[in-house]
Tab-separated table of C-alpha atoms in Angstrom:
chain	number	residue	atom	x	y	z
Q	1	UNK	CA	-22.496	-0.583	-23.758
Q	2	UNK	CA	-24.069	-2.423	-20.658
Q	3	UNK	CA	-21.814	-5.626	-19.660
Q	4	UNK	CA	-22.370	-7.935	-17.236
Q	5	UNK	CA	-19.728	-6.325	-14.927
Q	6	UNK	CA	-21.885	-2.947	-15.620
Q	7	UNK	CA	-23.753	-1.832	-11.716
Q	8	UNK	CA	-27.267	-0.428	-12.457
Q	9	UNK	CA	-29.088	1.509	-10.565
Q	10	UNK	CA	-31.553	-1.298	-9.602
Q	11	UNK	CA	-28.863	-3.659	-8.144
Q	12	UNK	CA	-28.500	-1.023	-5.244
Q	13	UNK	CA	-31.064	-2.801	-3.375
Q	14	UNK	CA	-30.423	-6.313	-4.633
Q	15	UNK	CA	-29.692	-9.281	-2.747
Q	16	UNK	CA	-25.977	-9.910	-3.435
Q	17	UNK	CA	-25.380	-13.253	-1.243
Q	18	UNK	CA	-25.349	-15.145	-4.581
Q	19	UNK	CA	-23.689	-12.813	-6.690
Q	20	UNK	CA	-20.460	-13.950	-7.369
Q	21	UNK	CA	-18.799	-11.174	-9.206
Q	22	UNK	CA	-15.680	-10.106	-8.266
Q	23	UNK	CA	-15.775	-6.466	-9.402
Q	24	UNK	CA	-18.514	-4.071	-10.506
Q	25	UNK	CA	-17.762	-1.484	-12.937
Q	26	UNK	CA	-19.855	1.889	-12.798
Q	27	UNK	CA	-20.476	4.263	-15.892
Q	28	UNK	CA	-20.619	7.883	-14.580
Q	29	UNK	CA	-21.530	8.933	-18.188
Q	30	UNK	CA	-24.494	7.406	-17.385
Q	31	UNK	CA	-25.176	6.922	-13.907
Q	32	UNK	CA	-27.913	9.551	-12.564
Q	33	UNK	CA	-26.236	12.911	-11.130
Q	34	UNK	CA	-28.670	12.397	-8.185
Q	35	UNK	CA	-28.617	8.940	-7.463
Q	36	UNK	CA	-25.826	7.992	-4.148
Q	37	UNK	CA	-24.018	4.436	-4.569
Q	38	UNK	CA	-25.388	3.715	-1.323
Q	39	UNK	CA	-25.005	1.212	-0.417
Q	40	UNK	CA	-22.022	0.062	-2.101
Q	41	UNK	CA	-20.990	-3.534	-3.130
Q	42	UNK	CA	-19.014	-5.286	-0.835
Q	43	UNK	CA	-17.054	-5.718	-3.978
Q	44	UNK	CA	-14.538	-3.607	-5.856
Q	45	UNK	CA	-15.967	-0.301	-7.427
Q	46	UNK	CA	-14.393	0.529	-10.460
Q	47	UNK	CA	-15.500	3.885	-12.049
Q	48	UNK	CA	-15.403	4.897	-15.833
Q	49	UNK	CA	-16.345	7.865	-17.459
Q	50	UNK	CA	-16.115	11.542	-16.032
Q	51	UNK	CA	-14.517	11.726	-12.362
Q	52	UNK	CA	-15.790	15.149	-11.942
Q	53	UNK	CA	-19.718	13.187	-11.477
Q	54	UNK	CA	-21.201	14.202	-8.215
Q	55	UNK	CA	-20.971	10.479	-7.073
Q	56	UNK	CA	-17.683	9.779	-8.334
Q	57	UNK	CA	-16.090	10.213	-5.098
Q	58	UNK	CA	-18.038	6.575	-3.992
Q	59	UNK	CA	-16.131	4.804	-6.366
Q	60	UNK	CA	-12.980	2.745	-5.081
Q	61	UNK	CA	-10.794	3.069	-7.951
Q	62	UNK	CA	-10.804	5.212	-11.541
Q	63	UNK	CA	-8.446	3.677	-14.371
Q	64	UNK	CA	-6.214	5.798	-15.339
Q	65	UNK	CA	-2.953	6.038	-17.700
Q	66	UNK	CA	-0.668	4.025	-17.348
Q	67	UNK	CA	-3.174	1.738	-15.592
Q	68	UNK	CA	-6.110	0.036	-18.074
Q	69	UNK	CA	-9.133	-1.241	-16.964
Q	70	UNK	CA	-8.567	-4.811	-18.466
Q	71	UNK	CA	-5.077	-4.643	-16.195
Q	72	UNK	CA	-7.168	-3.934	-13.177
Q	73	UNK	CA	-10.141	-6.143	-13.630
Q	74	UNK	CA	-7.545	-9.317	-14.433
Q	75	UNK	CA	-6.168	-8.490	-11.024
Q	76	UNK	CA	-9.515	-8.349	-9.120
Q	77	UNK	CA	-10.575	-11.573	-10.465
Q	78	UNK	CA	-7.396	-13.593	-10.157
Q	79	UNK	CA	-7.703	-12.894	-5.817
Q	80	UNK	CA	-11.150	-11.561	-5.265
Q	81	UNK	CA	-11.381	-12.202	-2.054
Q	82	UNK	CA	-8.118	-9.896	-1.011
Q	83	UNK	CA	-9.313	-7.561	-3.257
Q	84	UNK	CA	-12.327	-6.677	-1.487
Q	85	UNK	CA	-10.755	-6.822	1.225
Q	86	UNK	CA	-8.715	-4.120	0.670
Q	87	UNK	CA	-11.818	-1.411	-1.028
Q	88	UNK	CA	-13.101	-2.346	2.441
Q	89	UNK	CA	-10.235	-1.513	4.733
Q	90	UNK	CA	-10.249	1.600	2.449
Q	91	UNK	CA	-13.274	2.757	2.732
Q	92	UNK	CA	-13.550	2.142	6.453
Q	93	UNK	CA	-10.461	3.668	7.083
Q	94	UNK	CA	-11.027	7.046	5.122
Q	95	UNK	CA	-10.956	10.010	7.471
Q	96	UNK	CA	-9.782	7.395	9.948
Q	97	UNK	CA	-6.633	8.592	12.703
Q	98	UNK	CA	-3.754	7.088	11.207
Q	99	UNK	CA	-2.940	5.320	14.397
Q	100	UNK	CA	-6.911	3.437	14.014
Q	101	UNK	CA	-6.345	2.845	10.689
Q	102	UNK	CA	-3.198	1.014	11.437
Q	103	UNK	CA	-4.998	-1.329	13.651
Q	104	UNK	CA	-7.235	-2.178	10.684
Q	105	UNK	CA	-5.075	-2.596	8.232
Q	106	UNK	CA	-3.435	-5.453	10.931
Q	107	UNK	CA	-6.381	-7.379	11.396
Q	108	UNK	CA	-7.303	-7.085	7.699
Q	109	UNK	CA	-3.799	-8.501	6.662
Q	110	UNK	CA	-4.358	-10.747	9.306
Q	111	UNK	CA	-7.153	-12.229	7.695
Q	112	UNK	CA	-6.047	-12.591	4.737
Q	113	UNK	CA	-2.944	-14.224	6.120
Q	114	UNK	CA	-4.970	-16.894	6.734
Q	115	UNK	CA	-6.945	-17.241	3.596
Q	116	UNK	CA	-6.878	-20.181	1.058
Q	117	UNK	CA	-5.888	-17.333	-1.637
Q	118	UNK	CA	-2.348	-16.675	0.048
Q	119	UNK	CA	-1.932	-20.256	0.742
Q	120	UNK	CA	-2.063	-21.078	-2.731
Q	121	UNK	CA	0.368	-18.051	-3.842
Q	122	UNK	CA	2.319	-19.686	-1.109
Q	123	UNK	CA	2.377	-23.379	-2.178
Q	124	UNK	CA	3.184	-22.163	-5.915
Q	125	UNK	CA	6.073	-20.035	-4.627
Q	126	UNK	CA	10.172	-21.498	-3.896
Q	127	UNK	CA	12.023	-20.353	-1.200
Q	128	UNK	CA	13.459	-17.486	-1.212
Q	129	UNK	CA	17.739	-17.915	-1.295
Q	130	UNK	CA	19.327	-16.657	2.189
Q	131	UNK	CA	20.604	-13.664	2.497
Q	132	UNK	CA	22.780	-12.109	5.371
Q	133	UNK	CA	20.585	-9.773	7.851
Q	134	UNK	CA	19.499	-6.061	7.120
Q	135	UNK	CA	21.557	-3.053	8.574
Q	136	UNK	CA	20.634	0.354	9.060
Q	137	UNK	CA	23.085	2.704	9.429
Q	138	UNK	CA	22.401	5.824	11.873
Q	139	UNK	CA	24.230	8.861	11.885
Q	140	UNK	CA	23.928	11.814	14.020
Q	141	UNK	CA	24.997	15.233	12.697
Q	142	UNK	CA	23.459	18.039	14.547
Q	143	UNK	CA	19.535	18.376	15.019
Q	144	UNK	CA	19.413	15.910	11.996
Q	145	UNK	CA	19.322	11.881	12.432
Q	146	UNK	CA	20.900	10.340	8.858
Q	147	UNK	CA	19.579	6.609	8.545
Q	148	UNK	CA	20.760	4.308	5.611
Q	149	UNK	CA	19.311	0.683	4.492
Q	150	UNK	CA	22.472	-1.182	3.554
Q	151	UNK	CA	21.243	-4.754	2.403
Q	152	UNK	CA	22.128	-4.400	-1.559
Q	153	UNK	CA	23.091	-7.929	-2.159
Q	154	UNK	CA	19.122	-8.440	-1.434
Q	155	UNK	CA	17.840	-5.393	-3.063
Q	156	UNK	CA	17.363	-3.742	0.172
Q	157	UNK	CA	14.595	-6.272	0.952
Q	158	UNK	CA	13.099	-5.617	4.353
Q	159	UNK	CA	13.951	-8.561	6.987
Q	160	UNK	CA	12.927	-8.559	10.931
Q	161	UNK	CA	15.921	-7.295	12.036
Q	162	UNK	CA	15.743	-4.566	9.100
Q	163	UNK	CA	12.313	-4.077	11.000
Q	164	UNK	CA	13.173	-3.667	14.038
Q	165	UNK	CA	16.268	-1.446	13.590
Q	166	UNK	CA	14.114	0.753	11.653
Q	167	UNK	CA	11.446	0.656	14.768
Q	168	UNK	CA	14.712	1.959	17.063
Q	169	UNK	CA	15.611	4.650	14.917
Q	170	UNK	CA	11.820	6.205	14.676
Q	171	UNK	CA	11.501	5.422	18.261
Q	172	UNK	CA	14.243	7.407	19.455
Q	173	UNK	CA	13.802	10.006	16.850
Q	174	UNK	CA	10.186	10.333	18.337
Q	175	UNK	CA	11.661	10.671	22.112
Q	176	UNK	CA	14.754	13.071	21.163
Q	177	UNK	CA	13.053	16.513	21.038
Q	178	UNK	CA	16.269	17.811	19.968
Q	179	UNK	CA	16.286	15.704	16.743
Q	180	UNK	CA	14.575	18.737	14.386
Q	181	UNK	CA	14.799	16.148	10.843
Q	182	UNK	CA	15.425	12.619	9.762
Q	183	UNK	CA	16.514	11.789	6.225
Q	184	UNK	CA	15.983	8.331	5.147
Q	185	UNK	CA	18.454	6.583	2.246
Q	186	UNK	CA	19.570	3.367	0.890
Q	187	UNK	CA	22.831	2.229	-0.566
Q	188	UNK	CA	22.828	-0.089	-3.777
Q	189	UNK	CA	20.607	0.483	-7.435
Q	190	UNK	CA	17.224	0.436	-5.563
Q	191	UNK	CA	15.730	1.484	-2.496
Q	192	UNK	CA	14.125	-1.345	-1.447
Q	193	UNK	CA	12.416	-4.482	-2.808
Q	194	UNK	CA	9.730	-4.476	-0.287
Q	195	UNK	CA	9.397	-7.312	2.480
Q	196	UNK	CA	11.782	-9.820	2.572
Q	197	UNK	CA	9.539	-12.988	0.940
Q	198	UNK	CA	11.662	-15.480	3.039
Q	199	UNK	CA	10.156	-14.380	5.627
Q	200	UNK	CA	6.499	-14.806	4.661
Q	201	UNK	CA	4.608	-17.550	6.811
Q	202	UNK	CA	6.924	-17.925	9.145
Q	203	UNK	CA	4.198	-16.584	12.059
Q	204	UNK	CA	1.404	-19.380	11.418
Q	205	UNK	CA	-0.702	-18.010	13.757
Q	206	UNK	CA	-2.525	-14.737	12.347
Q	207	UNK	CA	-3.571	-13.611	15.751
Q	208	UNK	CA	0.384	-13.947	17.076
Q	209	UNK	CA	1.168	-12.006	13.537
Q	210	UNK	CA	-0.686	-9.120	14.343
Q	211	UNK	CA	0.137	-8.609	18.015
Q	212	UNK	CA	3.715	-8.469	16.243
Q	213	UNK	CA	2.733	-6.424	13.969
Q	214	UNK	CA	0.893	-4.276	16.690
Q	215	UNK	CA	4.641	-4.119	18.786
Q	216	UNK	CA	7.541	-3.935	15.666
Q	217	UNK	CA	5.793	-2.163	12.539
Q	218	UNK	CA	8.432	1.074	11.700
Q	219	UNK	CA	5.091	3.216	11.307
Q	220	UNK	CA	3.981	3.516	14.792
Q	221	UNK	CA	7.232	5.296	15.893
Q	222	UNK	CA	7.685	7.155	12.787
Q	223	UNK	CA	3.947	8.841	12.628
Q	224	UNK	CA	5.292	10.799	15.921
Q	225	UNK	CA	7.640	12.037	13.661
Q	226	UNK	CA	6.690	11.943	9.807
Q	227	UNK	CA	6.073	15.734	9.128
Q	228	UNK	CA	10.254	15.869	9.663
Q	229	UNK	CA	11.254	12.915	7.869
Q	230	UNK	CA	12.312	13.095	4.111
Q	231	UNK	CA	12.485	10.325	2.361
Q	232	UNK	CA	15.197	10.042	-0.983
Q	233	UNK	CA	14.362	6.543	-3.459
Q	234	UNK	CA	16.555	5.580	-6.268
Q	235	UNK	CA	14.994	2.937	-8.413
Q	236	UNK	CA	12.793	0.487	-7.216
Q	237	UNK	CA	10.802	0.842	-4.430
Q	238	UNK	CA	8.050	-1.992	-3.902
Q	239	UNK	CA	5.944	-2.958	-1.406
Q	240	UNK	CA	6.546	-2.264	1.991
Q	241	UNK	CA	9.695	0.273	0.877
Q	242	UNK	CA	7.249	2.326	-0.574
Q	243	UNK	CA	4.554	2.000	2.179
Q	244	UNK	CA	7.048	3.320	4.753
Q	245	UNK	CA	8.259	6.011	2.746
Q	246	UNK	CA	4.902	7.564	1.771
Q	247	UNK	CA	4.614	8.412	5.387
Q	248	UNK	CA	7.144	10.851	5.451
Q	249	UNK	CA	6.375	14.834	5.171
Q	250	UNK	CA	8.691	14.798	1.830
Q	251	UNK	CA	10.228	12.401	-0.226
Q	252	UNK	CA	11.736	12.548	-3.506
Q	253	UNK	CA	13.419	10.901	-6.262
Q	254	UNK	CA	15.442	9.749	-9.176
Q	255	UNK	CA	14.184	10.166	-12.017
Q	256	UNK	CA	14.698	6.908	-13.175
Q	257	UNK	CA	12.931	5.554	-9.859
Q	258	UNK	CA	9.218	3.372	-10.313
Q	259	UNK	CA	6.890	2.465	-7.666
Q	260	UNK	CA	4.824	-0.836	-6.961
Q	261	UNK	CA	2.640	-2.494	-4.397
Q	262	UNK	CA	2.203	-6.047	-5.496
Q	263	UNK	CA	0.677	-7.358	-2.787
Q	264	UNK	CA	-2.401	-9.142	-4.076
Q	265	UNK	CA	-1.025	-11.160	-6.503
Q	266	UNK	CA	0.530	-12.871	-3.002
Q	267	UNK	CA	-3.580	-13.041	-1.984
Q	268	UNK	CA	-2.630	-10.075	0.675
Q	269	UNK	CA	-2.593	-6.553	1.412
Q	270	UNK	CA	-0.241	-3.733	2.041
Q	271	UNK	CA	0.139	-4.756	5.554
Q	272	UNK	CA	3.751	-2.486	6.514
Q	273	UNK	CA	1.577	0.943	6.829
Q	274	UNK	CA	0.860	1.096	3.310
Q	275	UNK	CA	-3.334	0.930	3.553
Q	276	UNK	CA	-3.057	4.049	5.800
Q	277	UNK	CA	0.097	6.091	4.633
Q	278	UNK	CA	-1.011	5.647	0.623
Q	279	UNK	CA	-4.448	7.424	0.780
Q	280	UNK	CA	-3.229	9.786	2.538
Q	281	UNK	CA	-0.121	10.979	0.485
Q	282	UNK	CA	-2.577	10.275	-3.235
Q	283	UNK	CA	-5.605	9.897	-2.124
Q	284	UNK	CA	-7.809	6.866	-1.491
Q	285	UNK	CA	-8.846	6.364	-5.256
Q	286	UNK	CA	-5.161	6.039	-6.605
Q	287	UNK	CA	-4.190	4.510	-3.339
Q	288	UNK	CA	-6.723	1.352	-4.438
Q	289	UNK	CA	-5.707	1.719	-7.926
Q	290	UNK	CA	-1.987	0.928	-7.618
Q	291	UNK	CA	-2.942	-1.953	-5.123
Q	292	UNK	CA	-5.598	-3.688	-6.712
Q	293	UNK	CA	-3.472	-3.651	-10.587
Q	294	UNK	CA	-0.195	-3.969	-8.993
Q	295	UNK	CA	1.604	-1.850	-11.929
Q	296	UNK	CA	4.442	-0.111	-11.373
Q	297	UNK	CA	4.097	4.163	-12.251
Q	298	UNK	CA	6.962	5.782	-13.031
Q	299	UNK	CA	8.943	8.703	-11.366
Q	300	UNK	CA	7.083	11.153	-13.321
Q	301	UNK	CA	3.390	9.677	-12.562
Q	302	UNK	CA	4.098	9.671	-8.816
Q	303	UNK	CA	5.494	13.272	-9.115
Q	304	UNK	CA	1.633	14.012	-10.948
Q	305	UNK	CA	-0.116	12.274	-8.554
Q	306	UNK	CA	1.538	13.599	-5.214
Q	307	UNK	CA	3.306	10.009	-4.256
Q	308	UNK	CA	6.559	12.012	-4.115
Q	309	UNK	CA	7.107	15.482	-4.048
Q	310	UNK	CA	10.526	16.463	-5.894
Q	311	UNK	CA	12.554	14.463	-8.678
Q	312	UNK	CA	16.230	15.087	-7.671
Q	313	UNK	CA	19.302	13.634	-9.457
């Protein structure tokens, strides 16, 4: 049944400076074999019906178990504007060298840093309660380079210097040829709660937040590297936990462990590697899916959809 969220083959060359609809939904039961998306919505995507339709690769995200539609589209239309922004970075990024795509993914986050949609999350949000800094543990056995988070008492929440001892270890893992595999733990219930939100807005200058970004973010000294780094996650891993760790060449996990990116209920997006390392580990489709719902998928649903490769005990 046609809705107004329905796209139709006619609004492909529409004027869409007054449309102000978050989210277009596309039925590839119906949608003509031959006809190309082109050119797509500066809007969300969101295909329905069978994914195996010649232009069902166009499409930013599918719903899929355990992720509804109505989840999704309640998502998109609470923070529209990060939401497109991140189907955009997406898009332009696909196919992209990780290192460029990294660069986007700044200046997108950067952006949205700025926008009146993560100033409100902001302004509706109490500070966070203090917590003593990160540490990261390093341990050299051999060719292999052990590192452990150890910042339980704040569910292994990512802080600056958390950052930027992570940005050491990758850095001289990257340097020392003689380092043949880095393993990557946590102490405590969960691997890590993402970025620490105390920290949020503390840079009020988005152009001084990216050149940070652009100097301290783990992932630039850890792509050198990522084909020997394996990654182990014990329940949660959120946000920026899970963006580093989806750049290693294997990671696995409890099976008790879940997965979440809830970035754009915050009016941002994965902004800790996250837009470049998730498309690439699950491809771009699922990549947008878990970041524009912001669900958490279980153990087993990562394992299916390539997020982690192993559930170990």
């Amino acid at each position: 049944m046609a809705t107004e969220a329905n796209l139709e083959p006619w609004m492909l060359a529409s004027d869409w400076r007054a449309d102000a609809r978050p989210f277009v939904v596309v039925d590839f039961a119906q949608w003509p074999a031959d006809l190309p998306i082109d050119p797509l919505p500066c809007i969300p995507v969101l295909g329905v019906g069978p994914r195996d339709h010649p232009q069902a690769q166009r499409a930013d995200a599918f719903a899929e178990p355990p992720i509804g539609l109505a989840r999704l589209t309640a998502h998109i239309a609470a923070k529209p504007r990060a939401a497109s922004a991140i189907v955009q970075l997406l898009r332009a990024t696909a196919g992209a060298p990780p290192e460029h795509a990294l660069i986007a993914e700044s200046f997108a986050y950067a952006t949205l840093q700025a926008s009146q949609e993560h100033a409100a999350w902001r302004s509706n949000t109490g500070a966070a309660l203090p917590a003593s800094p990160g540490l990261l543990h390093t341990h050299r056995s051999g060719d292999r380079l052990e590192l452990v988070i150890d910042r339980p008492h704040a569910h292994n929440a990512i802080d600056r210097t958390l950052r930027d001892a992570l940005f050491d270890a990758f850095t001289l893992a990257a340097l020392d040829e003689s380092i043949s595999r880095i393993l990557l733990t946590a102490t405590g219930r969960v691997f890590s709660a993402g970025a620490d939100l105390g920290e949020f807005g503390l840079t009020h200058d988005p152009a001084e937040a990216h050149a940070i970004r652009a100097r301290t973010l783990p992932a630039w000294p850890m792509l050198r590297r990522a084909r020997d780094c394996e990654v182990h996650i014990q329940g949660a891993c959120i946000g920026a936990g899970l963006e580093l760790a989806a750049f290693a060449g294997r990671v696995t996990a409890s099976p008790s462990a879940w997965f979440q990116l809830p970035e754009l209920v915050m009016g941002v997006l994965p902004g800790f590697g996250g837009c470049v390392s998730l498309p690439r580990r699950i491809g771009r489709q699922r990549a947008a899916l878990l970041m524009l719902s912001g669900k958490r998928i279980s153990a087993p649903t990562a394992l299916k959809w390539g997020l982690i490769d192993a559930l170990v005990d």
